mmCIF file of N, CA and C in Angstrom:
data_model
loop_
_atom_site.group_PDB
_atom_site.id
_atom_site.type_symbol
_atom_site.label_atom_id
_atom_site.label_comp_id
_atom_site.label_asym_id
_atom_site.label_seq_id
_atom_site.Cartn_x
_atom_site.Cartn_y
_atom_site.Cartn_z
ATOM 1 N N MET D 1417 -18.380 5.639 45.114
ATOM 2 C CA MET D 1417 -16.966 5.666 44.271
ATOM 3 C C MET D 1417 -16.631 4.532 43.595
ATOM 4 N N LYS D 1418 -16.486 3.277 44.731
ATOM 5 C CA LYS D 1418 -15.531 2.405 43.921
ATOM 6 C C LYS D 1418 -16.271 1.341 42.952
ATOM 7 N N ASN D 1419 -17.843 1.605 43.194
ATOM 8 C CA ASN D 1419 -18.597 1.308 42.241
ATOM 9 C C ASN D 1419 -18.556 1.441 40.476
ATOM 10 N N SER D 1420 -18.430 2.854 40.852
ATOM 11 C CA SER D 1420 -18.492 3.147 39.792
ATOM 12 C C SER D 1420 -17.416 2.515 38.856
ATOM 13 N N SER D 1421 -16.432 2.423 39.209
ATOM 14 C CA SER D 1421 -14.608 2.194 38.830
ATOM 15 C C SER D 1421 -15.127 0.580 38.728
ATOM 16 N N VAL D 1422 -15.760 0.427 38.931
ATOM 17 C CA VAL D 1422 -15.716 -1.259 38.538
ATOM 18 C C VAL D 1422 -16.787 -1.362 38.449
ATOM 19 N N ASP D 1423 -18.109 -0.603 37.539
ATOM 20 C CA ASP D 1423 -19.292 -0.498 36.358
ATOM 21 C C ASP D 1423 -18.677 0.102 35.471
ATOM 22 N N SER D 1424 -17.333 1.104 35.178
ATOM 23 C CA SER D 1424 -17.117 1.462 34.283
ATOM 24 C C SER D 1424 -15.611 0.771 33.318
ATOM 25 N N LYS D 1425 -15.463 -0.326 34.801
ATOM 26 C CA LYS D 1425 -14.277 -1.532 34.165
ATOM 27 C C LYS D 1425 -14.652 -2.584 33.294
ATOM 28 N N SER D 1426 -16.029 -2.724 34.373
ATOM 29 C CA SER D 1426 -16.450 -4.405 33.544
ATOM 30 C C SER D 1426 -17.411 -4.129 31.849
ATOM 31 N N SER D 1427 -17.765 -2.550 31.338
ATOM 32 C CA SER D 1427 -18.295 -1.960 30.713
ATOM 33 C C SER D 1427 -17.285 -1.973 29.715
ATOM 34 N N ARG D 1428 -16.351 -1.340 30.277
ATOM 35 C CA ARG D 1428 -14.907 -1.403 29.186
ATOM 36 C C ARG D 1428 -14.905 -2.121 28.774
ATOM 37 N N GLU D 1429 -14.749 -3.845 29.403
ATOM 38 C CA GLU D 1429 -14.517 -5.537 29.271
ATOM 39 C C GLU D 1429 -15.425 -5.503 28.661
ATOM 40 N N THR D 1430 -16.328 -5.329 28.541
ATOM 41 C CA THR D 1430 -17.634 -5.815 27.933
ATOM 42 C C THR D 1430 -17.992 -5.102 26.066
ATOM 43 N N TYR D 1431 -16.675 -3.453 26.475
ATOM 44 C CA TYR D 1431 -17.073 -3.211 24.506
ATOM 45 C C TYR D 1431 -16.121 -4.245 24.341
ATOM 46 N N ILE D 1432 -14.872 -4.778 24.870
ATOM 47 C CA ILE D 1432 -13.833 -4.762 24.527
ATOM 48 C C ILE D 1432 -14.185 -6.705 24.007
ATOM 49 N N GLN D 1433 -15.311 -7.592 24.616
ATOM 50 C CA GLN D 1433 -15.425 -8.371 23.959
ATOM 51 C C GLN D 1433 -16.695 -8.187 23.344
ATOM 52 N N ASP D 1434 -17.355 -7.315 22.800
ATOM 53 C CA ASP D 1434 -18.649 -6.908 22.532
ATOM 54 C C ASP D 1434 -18.010 -6.299 20.740
ATOM 55 N N GLN D 1435 -16.586 -6.269 20.612
ATOM 56 C CA GLN D 1435 -16.178 -5.555 19.405
ATOM 57 C C GLN D 1435 -16.650 -6.248 18.463
ATOM 58 N N GLN D 1436 -16.598 -5.861 16.736
ATOM 59 C CA GLN D 1436 -17.430 -6.776 15.923
ATOM 60 C C GLN D 1436 -16.091 -7.438 15.604
ATOM 61 N N ARG D 1437 -15.977 -9.092 15.145
ATOM 62 C CA ARG D 1437 -15.543 -10.416 14.380
ATOM 63 C C ARG D 1437 -15.413 -9.939 13.207
ATOM 64 N N TYR D 1438 -14.439 -9.926 11.925
ATOM 65 C CA TYR D 1438 -14.913 -9.639 11.173
ATOM 66 C C TYR D 1438 -14.809 -11.133 10.157
ATOM 67 N N SER D 1439 -16.037 -11.421 8.961
ATOM 68 C CA SER D 1439 -15.941 -12.975 8.556
ATOM 69 C C SER D 1439 -14.295 -12.392 7.541
ATOM 70 N N VAL D 1440 -14.668 -14.061 7.445
ATOM 71 C CA VAL D 1440 -13.254 -13.947 5.984
ATOM 72 C C VAL D 1440 -13.710 -13.784 4.811
ATOM 73 N N GLY D 1441 -14.635 -13.559 4.895
ATOM 74 C CA GLY D 1441 -15.641 -12.807 3.587
ATOM 75 C C GLY D 1441 -14.933 -11.349 3.771
ATOM 76 N N GLU D 1442 -15.378 -10.599 4.532
ATOM 77 C CA GLU D 1442 -15.425 -9.072 4.777
ATOM 78 C C GLU D 1442 -14.003 -8.650 4.459
ATOM 79 N N LEU D 1443 -12.895 -9.759 5.114
ATOM 80 C CA LEU D 1443 -11.661 -9.262 5.150
ATOM 81 C C LEU D 1443 -10.952 -9.897 3.524
ATOM 82 N N LEU D 1444 -11.738 -10.416 3.256
ATOM 83 C CA LEU D 1444 -11.287 -11.096 1.401
ATOM 84 C C LEU D 1444 -11.911 -9.287 0.969
ATOM 85 N N ALA D 1445 -12.920 -9.392 0.851
ATOM 86 C CA ALA D 1445 -13.852 -7.817 0.445
ATOM 87 C C ALA D 1445 -12.660 -6.455 0.661
ATOM 88 N N LEU D 1446 -12.194 -6.327 1.961
ATOM 89 C CA LEU D 1446 -10.971 -5.060 2.299
ATOM 90 C C LEU D 1446 -10.265 -5.647 1.366
ATOM 91 N N THR D 1447 -9.238 -6.508 1.828
ATOM 92 C CA THR D 1447 -7.652 -6.994 1.306
ATOM 93 C C THR D 1447 -7.567 -6.733 -0.164
ATOM 94 N N VAL D 1448 -8.818 -7.926 -1.464
ATOM 95 C CA VAL D 1448 -7.691 -7.849 -2.599
ATOM 96 C C VAL D 1448 -8.266 -7.145 -3.122
ATOM 97 N N PRO D 1449 -8.822 -6.295 -3.850
ATOM 98 C CA PRO D 1449 -9.255 -4.477 -3.688
ATOM 99 C C PRO D 1449 -7.620 -3.751 -3.512
ATOM 100 N N LEU D 1450 -7.349 -3.969 -2.191
ATOM 101 C CA LEU D 1450 -6.088 -3.395 -1.727
ATOM 102 C C LEU D 1450 -5.263 -3.811 -1.940
ATOM 103 N N ALA D 1451 -4.550 -4.992 -2.356
ATOM 104 C CA ALA D 1451 -3.643 -6.066 -3.296
ATOM 105 C C ALA D 1451 -3.388 -5.565 -4.323
ATOM 106 N N SER D 1452 -4.958 -5.186 -5.049
ATOM 107 C CA SER D 1452 -4.359 -5.224 -6.530
ATOM 108 C C SER D 1452 -4.729 -3.599 -6.587
ATOM 109 N N VAL D 1453 -4.766 -2.188 -5.674
ATOM 110 C CA VAL D 1453 -3.761 -1.775 -6.109
ATOM 111 C C VAL D 1453 -2.482 -1.526 -5.619
ATOM 112 N N VAL D 1454 -2.011 -1.940 -4.766
ATOM 113 C CA VAL D 1454 -0.725 -2.223 -4.595
ATOM 114 C C VAL D 1454 -0.183 -2.541 -5.598
ATOM 115 N N ALA D 1455 -0.473 -3.472 -6.262
ATOM 116 C CA ALA D 1455 -0.118 -4.168 -7.047
ATOM 117 C C ALA D 1455 0.089 -3.605 -8.226
ATOM 118 N N SER D 1456 -0.968 -2.793 -9.160
ATOM 119 C CA SER D 1456 -1.311 -2.087 -9.647
ATOM 120 C C SER D 1456 -0.531 -0.665 -10.074
ATOM 121 N N ILE D 1457 0.172 0.005 -8.797
ATOM 122 C CA ILE D 1457 0.969 1.256 -8.301
ATOM 123 C C ILE D 1457 1.803 0.786 -8.776
ATOM 124 N N ALA D 1458 2.659 -1.116 -8.405
ATOM 125 C CA ALA D 1458 4.158 -1.358 -8.607
ATOM 126 C C ALA D 1458 4.557 -1.502 -9.513
ATOM 127 N N TRP D 1459 3.520 -1.840 -10.217
ATOM 128 C CA TRP D 1459 3.905 -2.205 -11.252
ATOM 129 C C TRP D 1459 3.352 -0.919 -13.046
ATOM 130 N N ALA D 1460 2.802 0.125 -11.830
ATOM 131 C CA ALA D 1460 3.181 1.382 -13.542
ATOM 132 C C ALA D 1460 4.559 2.250 -12.757
ATOM 133 N N THR D 1461 4.927 2.413 -11.858
ATOM 134 C CA THR D 1461 6.488 2.500 -10.832
ATOM 135 C C THR D 1461 7.218 1.252 -11.803
ATOM 136 N N ALA D 1462 7.434 0.295 -11.808
ATOM 137 C CA ALA D 1462 8.270 -0.454 -12.815
ATOM 138 C C ALA D 1462 8.186 -0.508 -14.211
ATOM 139 N N THR D 1463 7.338 -0.193 -15.055
ATOM 140 C CA THR D 1463 6.885 0.515 -16.009
ATOM 141 C C THR D 1463 7.636 1.962 -16.198
ATOM 142 N N TYR D 1464 7.185 2.604 -15.376
ATOM 143 C CA TYR D 1464 7.449 3.814 -16.068
ATOM 144 C C TYR D 1464 9.773 3.997 -16.106
ATOM 145 N N PHE D 1465 9.989 3.003 -14.281
ATOM 146 C CA PHE D 1465 11.218 3.290 -14.860
ATOM 147 C C PHE D 1465 11.846 2.518 -15.655
ATOM 148 N N ILE D 1466 11.537 1.852 -16.858
ATOM 149 C CA ILE D 1466 11.684 1.007 -17.711
ATOM 150 C C ILE D 1466 12.050 1.918 -19.202
ATOM 151 N N VAL D 1467 10.560 2.089 -18.644
ATOM 152 C CA VAL D 1467 10.623 3.002 -20.070
ATOM 153 C C VAL D 1467 11.419 4.219 -20.116
ATOM 154 N N ARG D 1468 10.873 4.700 -18.858
ATOM 155 C CA ARG D 1468 12.508 6.323 -18.961
ATOM 156 C C ARG D 1468 14.056 5.784 -18.964
ATOM 157 N N GLU D 1469 14.271 4.501 -18.289
ATOM 158 C CA GLU D 1469 15.798 4.165 -18.714
ATOM 159 C C GLU D 1469 16.253 3.557 -20.206
ATOM 160 N N VAL D 1470 15.033 3.021 -21.193
ATOM 161 C CA VAL D 1470 15.328 3.169 -22.327
ATOM 162 C C VAL D 1470 15.846 4.442 -23.268
ATOM 163 N N GLN D 1471 14.614 5.651 -22.883
ATOM 164 C CA GLN D 1471 14.215 6.771 -23.724
ATOM 165 C C GLN D 1471 16.147 7.338 -23.299
ATOM 166 N N ARG D 1472 16.404 7.117 -22.123
ATOM 167 C CA ARG D 1472 17.706 7.697 -21.190
ATOM 168 C C ARG D 1472 18.914 7.358 -22.459
ATOM 169 N N ALA D 1473 19.082 6.167 -22.944
ATOM 170 C CA ALA D 1473 19.583 4.924 -23.879
ATOM 171 C C ALA D 1473 19.397 5.365 -25.103
ATOM 172 N N HIS D 1474 18.434 5.808 -25.822
ATOM 173 C CA HIS D 1474 17.902 6.222 -26.960
ATOM 174 C C HIS D 1474 18.629 7.612 -27.178
ATOM 175 N N VAL D 1475 18.824 8.495 -25.852
ATOM 176 C CA VAL D 1475 19.006 9.958 -25.794
ATOM 177 C C VAL D 1475 20.774 9.936 -26.430
ATOM 178 N N GLU D 1476 21.279 7.996 -25.351
ATOM 179 C CA GLU D 1476 22.553 8.533 -24.916
ATOM 180 C C GLU D 1476 23.110 8.137 -26.331
ATOM 181 N N ILE D 1477 22.344 7.275 -26.964
ATOM 182 C CA ILE D 1477 23.124 6.564 -28.216
ATOM 183 C C ILE D 1477 22.907 7.812 -29.260
ATOM 184 N N ALA D 1478 22.043 8.389 -29.618
ATOM 185 C CA ALA D 1478 21.950 9.738 -30.185
ATOM 186 C C ALA D 1478 22.544 10.839 -29.940
ATOM 187 N N ARG D 1479 23.345 10.918 -28.870
ATOM 188 C CA ARG D 1479 24.425 11.718 -28.479
ATOM 189 C C ARG D 1479 25.898 11.643 -28.937
ATOM 190 N N ILE D 1480 26.075 10.056 -28.589
ATOM 191 C CA ILE D 1480 27.336 9.780 -29.134
ATOM 192 C C ILE D 1480 27.663 9.557 -30.425
ATOM 193 N N GLU D 1481 26.474 8.968 -31.448
ATOM 194 C CA GLU D 1481 26.069 9.478 -32.758
ATOM 195 C C GLU D 1481 26.849 10.949 -33.199
ATOM 196 N N ALA D 1482 25.878 11.881 -32.597
ATOM 197 C CA ALA D 1482 26.083 12.855 -32.811
ATOM 198 C C ALA D 1482 27.934 13.430 -32.650
ATOM 199 N N GLU D 1483 28.354 12.989 -31.697
ATOM 200 C CA GLU D 1483 29.907 13.521 -31.677
ATOM 201 C C GLU D 1483 31.047 12.822 -32.296
ATOM 202 N N ARG D 1484 30.720 11.150 -32.670
ATOM 203 C CA ARG D 1484 31.172 10.497 -34.098
ATOM 204 C C ARG D 1484 31.084 12.069 -35.562
ATOM 205 N N LYS D 1485 30.121 12.260 -35.483
ATOM 206 C CA LYS D 1485 30.418 13.025 -37.123
ATOM 207 C C LYS D 1485 30.989 14.240 -36.763
#
């Protein structure tokens, strides 16, 4: 019984040591598109908030002008 625990421990250690390490090219292939997606979402969100504030300003100006008349 003791040998089986030693065997499983050594096989676990072997599994950890044999895990695939990624090359720089593979990491870049994953991270560059991900960074592009994050940047695109951030740009779209910022653009949405800017356009929304500009439209709110137009509505507010129109409301003030309507109250003057």
